[in-house]
XYZ file of C-alpha atoms in Angstrom:
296
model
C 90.789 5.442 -13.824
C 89.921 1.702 -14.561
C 86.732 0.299 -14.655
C 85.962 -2.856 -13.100
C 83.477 -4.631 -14.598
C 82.087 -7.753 -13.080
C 80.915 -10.738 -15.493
C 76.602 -11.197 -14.579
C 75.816 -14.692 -14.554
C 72.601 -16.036 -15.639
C 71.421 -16.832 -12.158
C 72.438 -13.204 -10.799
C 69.899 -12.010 -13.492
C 67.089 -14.398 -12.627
C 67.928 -13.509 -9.078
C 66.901 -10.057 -9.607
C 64.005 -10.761 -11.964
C 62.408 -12.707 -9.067
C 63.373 -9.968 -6.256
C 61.945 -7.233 -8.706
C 58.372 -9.539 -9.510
C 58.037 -9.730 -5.460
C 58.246 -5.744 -4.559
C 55.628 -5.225 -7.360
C 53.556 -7.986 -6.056
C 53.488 -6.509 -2.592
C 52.762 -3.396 -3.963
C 49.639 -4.275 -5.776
C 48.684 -6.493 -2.440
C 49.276 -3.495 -0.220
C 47.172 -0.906 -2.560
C 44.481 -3.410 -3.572
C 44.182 -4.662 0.394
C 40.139 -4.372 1.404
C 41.058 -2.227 3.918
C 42.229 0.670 1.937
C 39.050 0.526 -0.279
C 36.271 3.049 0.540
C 33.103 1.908 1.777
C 30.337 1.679 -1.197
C 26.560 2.207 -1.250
C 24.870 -1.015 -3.142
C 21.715 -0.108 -5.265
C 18.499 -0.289 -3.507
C 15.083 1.518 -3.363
C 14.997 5.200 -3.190
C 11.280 6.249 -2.593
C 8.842 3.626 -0.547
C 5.421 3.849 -0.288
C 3.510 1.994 2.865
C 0.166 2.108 3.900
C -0.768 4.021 7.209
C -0.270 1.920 9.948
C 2.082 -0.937 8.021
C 5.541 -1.686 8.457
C 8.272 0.430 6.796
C 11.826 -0.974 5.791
C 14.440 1.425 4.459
C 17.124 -0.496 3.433
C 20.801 0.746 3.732
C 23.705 -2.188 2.279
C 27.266 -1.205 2.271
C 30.050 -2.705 1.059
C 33.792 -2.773 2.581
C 32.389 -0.850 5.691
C 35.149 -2.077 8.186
C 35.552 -0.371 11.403
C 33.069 2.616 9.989
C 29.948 3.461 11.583
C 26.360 3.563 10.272
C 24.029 6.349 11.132
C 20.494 7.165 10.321
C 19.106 10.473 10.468
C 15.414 11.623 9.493
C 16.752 14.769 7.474
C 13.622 16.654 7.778
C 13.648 16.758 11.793
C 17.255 16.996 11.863
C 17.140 13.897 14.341
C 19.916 11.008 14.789
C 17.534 7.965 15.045
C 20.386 4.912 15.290
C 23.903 4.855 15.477
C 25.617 1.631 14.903
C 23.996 -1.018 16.329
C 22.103 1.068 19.000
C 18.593 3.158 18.795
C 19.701 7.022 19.646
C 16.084 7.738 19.424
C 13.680 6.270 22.096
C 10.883 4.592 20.737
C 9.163 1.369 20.173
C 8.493 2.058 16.459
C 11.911 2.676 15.280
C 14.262 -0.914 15.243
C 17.538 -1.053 13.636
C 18.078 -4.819 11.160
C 21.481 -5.937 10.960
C 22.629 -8.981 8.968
C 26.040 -9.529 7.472
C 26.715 -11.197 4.054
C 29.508 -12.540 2.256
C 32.201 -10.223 0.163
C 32.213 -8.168 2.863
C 28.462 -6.612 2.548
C 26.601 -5.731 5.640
C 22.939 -4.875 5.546
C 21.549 -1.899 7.884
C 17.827 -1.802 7.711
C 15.524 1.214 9.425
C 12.409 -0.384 10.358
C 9.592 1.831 11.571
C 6.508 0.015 12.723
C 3.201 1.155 12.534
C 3.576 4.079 10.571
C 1.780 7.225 10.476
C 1.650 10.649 8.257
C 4.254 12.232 10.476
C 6.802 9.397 10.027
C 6.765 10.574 6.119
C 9.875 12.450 4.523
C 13.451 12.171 4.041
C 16.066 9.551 5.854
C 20.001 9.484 5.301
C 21.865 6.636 5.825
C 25.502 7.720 6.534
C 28.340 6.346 7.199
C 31.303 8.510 9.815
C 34.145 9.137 7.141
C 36.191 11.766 6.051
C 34.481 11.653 3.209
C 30.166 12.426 2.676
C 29.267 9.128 2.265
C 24.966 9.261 2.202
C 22.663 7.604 1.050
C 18.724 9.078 1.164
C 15.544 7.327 0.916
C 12.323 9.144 0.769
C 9.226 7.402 2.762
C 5.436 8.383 1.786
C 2.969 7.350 4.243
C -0.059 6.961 2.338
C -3.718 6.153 3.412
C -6.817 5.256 1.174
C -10.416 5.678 2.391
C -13.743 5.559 0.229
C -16.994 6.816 1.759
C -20.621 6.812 0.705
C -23.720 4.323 1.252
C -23.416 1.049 0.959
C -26.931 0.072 0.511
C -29.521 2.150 -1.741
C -32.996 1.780 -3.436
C -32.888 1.248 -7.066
C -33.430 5.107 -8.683
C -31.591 6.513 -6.046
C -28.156 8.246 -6.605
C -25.010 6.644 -6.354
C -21.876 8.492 -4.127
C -18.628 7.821 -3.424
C -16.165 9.703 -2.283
C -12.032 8.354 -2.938
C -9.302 10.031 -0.819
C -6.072 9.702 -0.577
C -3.691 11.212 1.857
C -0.249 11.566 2.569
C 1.521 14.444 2.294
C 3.199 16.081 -1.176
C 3.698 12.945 -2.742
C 0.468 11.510 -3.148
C -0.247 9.689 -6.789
C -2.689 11.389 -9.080
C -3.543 8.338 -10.962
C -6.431 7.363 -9.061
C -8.823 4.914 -11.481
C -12.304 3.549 -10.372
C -13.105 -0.054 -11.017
C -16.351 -2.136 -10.483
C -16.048 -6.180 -9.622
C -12.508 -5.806 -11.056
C -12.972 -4.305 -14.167
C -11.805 -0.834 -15.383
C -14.876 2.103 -15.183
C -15.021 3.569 -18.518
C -17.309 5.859 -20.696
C -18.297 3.216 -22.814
C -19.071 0.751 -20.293
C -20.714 2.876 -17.723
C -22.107 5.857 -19.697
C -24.332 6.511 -16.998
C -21.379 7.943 -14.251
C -19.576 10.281 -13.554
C -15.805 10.548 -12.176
C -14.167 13.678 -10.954
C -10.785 14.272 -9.705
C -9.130 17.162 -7.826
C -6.362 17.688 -5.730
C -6.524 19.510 -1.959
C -3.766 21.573 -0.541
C -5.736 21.932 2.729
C -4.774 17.945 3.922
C -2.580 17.234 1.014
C -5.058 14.722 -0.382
C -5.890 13.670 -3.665
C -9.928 13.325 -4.142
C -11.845 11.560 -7.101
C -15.790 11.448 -7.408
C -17.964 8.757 -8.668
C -21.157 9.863 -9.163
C -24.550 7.920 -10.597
C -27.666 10.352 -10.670
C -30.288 6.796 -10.909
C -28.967 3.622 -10.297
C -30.356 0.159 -11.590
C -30.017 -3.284 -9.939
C -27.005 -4.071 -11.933
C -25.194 -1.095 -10.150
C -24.751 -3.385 -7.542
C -20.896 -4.966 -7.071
C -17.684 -4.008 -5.742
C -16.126 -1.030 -6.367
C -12.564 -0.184 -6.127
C -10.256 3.280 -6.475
C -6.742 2.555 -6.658
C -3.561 3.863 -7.890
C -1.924 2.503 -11.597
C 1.315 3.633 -10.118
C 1.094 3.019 -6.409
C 0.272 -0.590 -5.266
C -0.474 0.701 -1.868
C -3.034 3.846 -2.816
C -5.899 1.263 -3.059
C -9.921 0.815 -1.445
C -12.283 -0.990 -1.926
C -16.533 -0.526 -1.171
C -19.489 -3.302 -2.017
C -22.502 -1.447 -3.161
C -26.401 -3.049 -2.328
C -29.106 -1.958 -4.750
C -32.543 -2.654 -3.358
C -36.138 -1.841 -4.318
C -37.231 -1.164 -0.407
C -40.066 0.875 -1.387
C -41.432 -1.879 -3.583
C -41.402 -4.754 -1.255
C -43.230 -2.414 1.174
C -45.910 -1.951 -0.995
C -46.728 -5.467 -1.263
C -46.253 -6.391 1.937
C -49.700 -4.079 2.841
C -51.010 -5.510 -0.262
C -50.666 -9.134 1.693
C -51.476 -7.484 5.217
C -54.709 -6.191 3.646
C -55.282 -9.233 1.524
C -55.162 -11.327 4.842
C -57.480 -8.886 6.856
C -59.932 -9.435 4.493
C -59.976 -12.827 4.329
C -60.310 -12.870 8.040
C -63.497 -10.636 7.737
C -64.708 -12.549 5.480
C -64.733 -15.834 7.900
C -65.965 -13.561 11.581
C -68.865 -12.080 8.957
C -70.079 -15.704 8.048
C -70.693 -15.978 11.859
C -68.220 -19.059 12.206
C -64.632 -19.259 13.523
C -62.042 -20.156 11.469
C -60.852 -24.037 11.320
C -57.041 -24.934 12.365
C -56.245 -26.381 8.768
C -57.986 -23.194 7.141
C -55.635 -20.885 9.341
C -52.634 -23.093 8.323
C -54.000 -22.628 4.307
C -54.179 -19.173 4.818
C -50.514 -18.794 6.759
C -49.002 -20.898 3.675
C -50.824 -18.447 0.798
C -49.400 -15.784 2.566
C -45.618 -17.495 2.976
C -45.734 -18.635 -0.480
C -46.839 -14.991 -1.958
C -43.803 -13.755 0.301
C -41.491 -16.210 -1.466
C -42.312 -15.031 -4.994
C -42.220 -11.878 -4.330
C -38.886 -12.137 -3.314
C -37.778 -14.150 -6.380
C -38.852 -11.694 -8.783
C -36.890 -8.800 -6.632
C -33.965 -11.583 -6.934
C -34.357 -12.086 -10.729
C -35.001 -8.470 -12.034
């Protein structure tokens, strides 16, 4: 049997060099094409604290999305709250942000507006694949109160009360501060700060506590979390000596009602410009008074 064997020239070879580089080029185009890429979760925030009654945004950005779908569930309900573009779940708190960016990255925000205690949990942001594509982002509702007088004699004990409530994931951290500095032994050796946690509200509690108080007592104080930007309250504290400006204020009353005994005795009434004298003594002891309170 013969063999034929046909001479190759150098531009059959070339010819084939070129049809071979433009199958692999289509090939990597056709496997490397956006749309065969799976949609991708970029990095954001994972746990969000707000204060109660503040606006909450849980961000949700996905790359290469396509014709997908974005949903958003609150996983502890069980509840669809949006899907795609639309609210599934009526109610004026709940609004759905949508912005597109370039390289194909679309941004689906869950706003929630003035939040409460119940609006705390777990939320999924999911996208309808074949595949579990989630993403979850845990929102504390948090809410910071401080009670106790605001206004107090000097000697008189000093009360607050800081709580802070919001379910299990409430910070612990909870530091007292007065006019901006840090409350410490050494500085204030004269309080005392508690802390304790309740299971009845889920609240975390811290005492500050001043058996007798002094003038310089008086300032701002503030409980706040190291941890938490939003666990934060604030209280201004007057210390007064209420008892002590009574006490001279009968001193003057009786001072005065004896200098008016003293003129009706003498059997003559008392002048216009004597009156006036006896008005400014009085104003003026007043005045002093009060700038020694000011300056103790």
């Amino acid at each position: 049997m013969d063999i034929l064997v046909f001479p190759v020239s150098r531009l059959s070879v070339l010819g084939i060099m070129c049809l071979l580089t433009q199958v692999i080029t289509e090939s990597v185009e056709k496997f490397t094409n956006k749309s065969f890429i799976n949609p991708v979760f970029l990095p954001s925030v994972t746990n969000i604290t707000v204060k109660r009654g503040s606006l909450a945004v849980l961000p949700c950005s996905i790359q290469y999305l396509q014709d997908k779908q974005v949903v958003w569930r609150f996983v502890d309900e069980d509840k669809f709250l949006t899907i795609g573009k639309k609210t599934w779940f009526k109610s004026d708190k709940i609004i759905l942000e949508h912005l597109s960016q370039d390289d194909n990255i679309t941004n689906w925000d869950l706003l929630i507006k003035n939040t409460e205690f119940k609006n705390g949990g777990m939320y999924e942001c999911q996208i309808t694949s074949t595949v579990d594509l989630t993403k979850r982002v845990q929102l504390n509702v948090l809410e910071t109160t401080i009670k106790g007088d605001r206004s107090i004699d000097r000697g008189e004990r000093i009360y607050f009360v800081c709580n802070v409530t919001g379910g299990p994931h409430i910070p612990t951290d909870i530091t007292w501060y007065k006019d901006g500095r840090p409350i410490t032994s050494r500085e204030f050796p004269h309080a005392v700060i508690t802390k304790y946690k309740s299971s009845v509200n889920n609240s975390s509690i811290t005492e500050f506590i001043v058996d007798r108080s002094v003038f310089s007592d008086t300032g701002v104080y503030t409980c706040k979390s190291k941890t938490v930007e939003t666990a934060e309250a604030q209280i201004l504290l007057q210390i007064g000596d209420t008892v002590h400006v009574k006490r001279m204020f009968e001193d003057l009353k009786e001072e005065k009602r004896e200098e008016l005994s003293a003129v009706y005795s003498s059997g003559s009434l008392q002048t216009s410009s004597s009156s006036n004298n006896t008005s400014m003594s009085v104003v003026i002891k007043f005045v002093f008074i009060l700038l020694t309170l000011i300056n103790r």
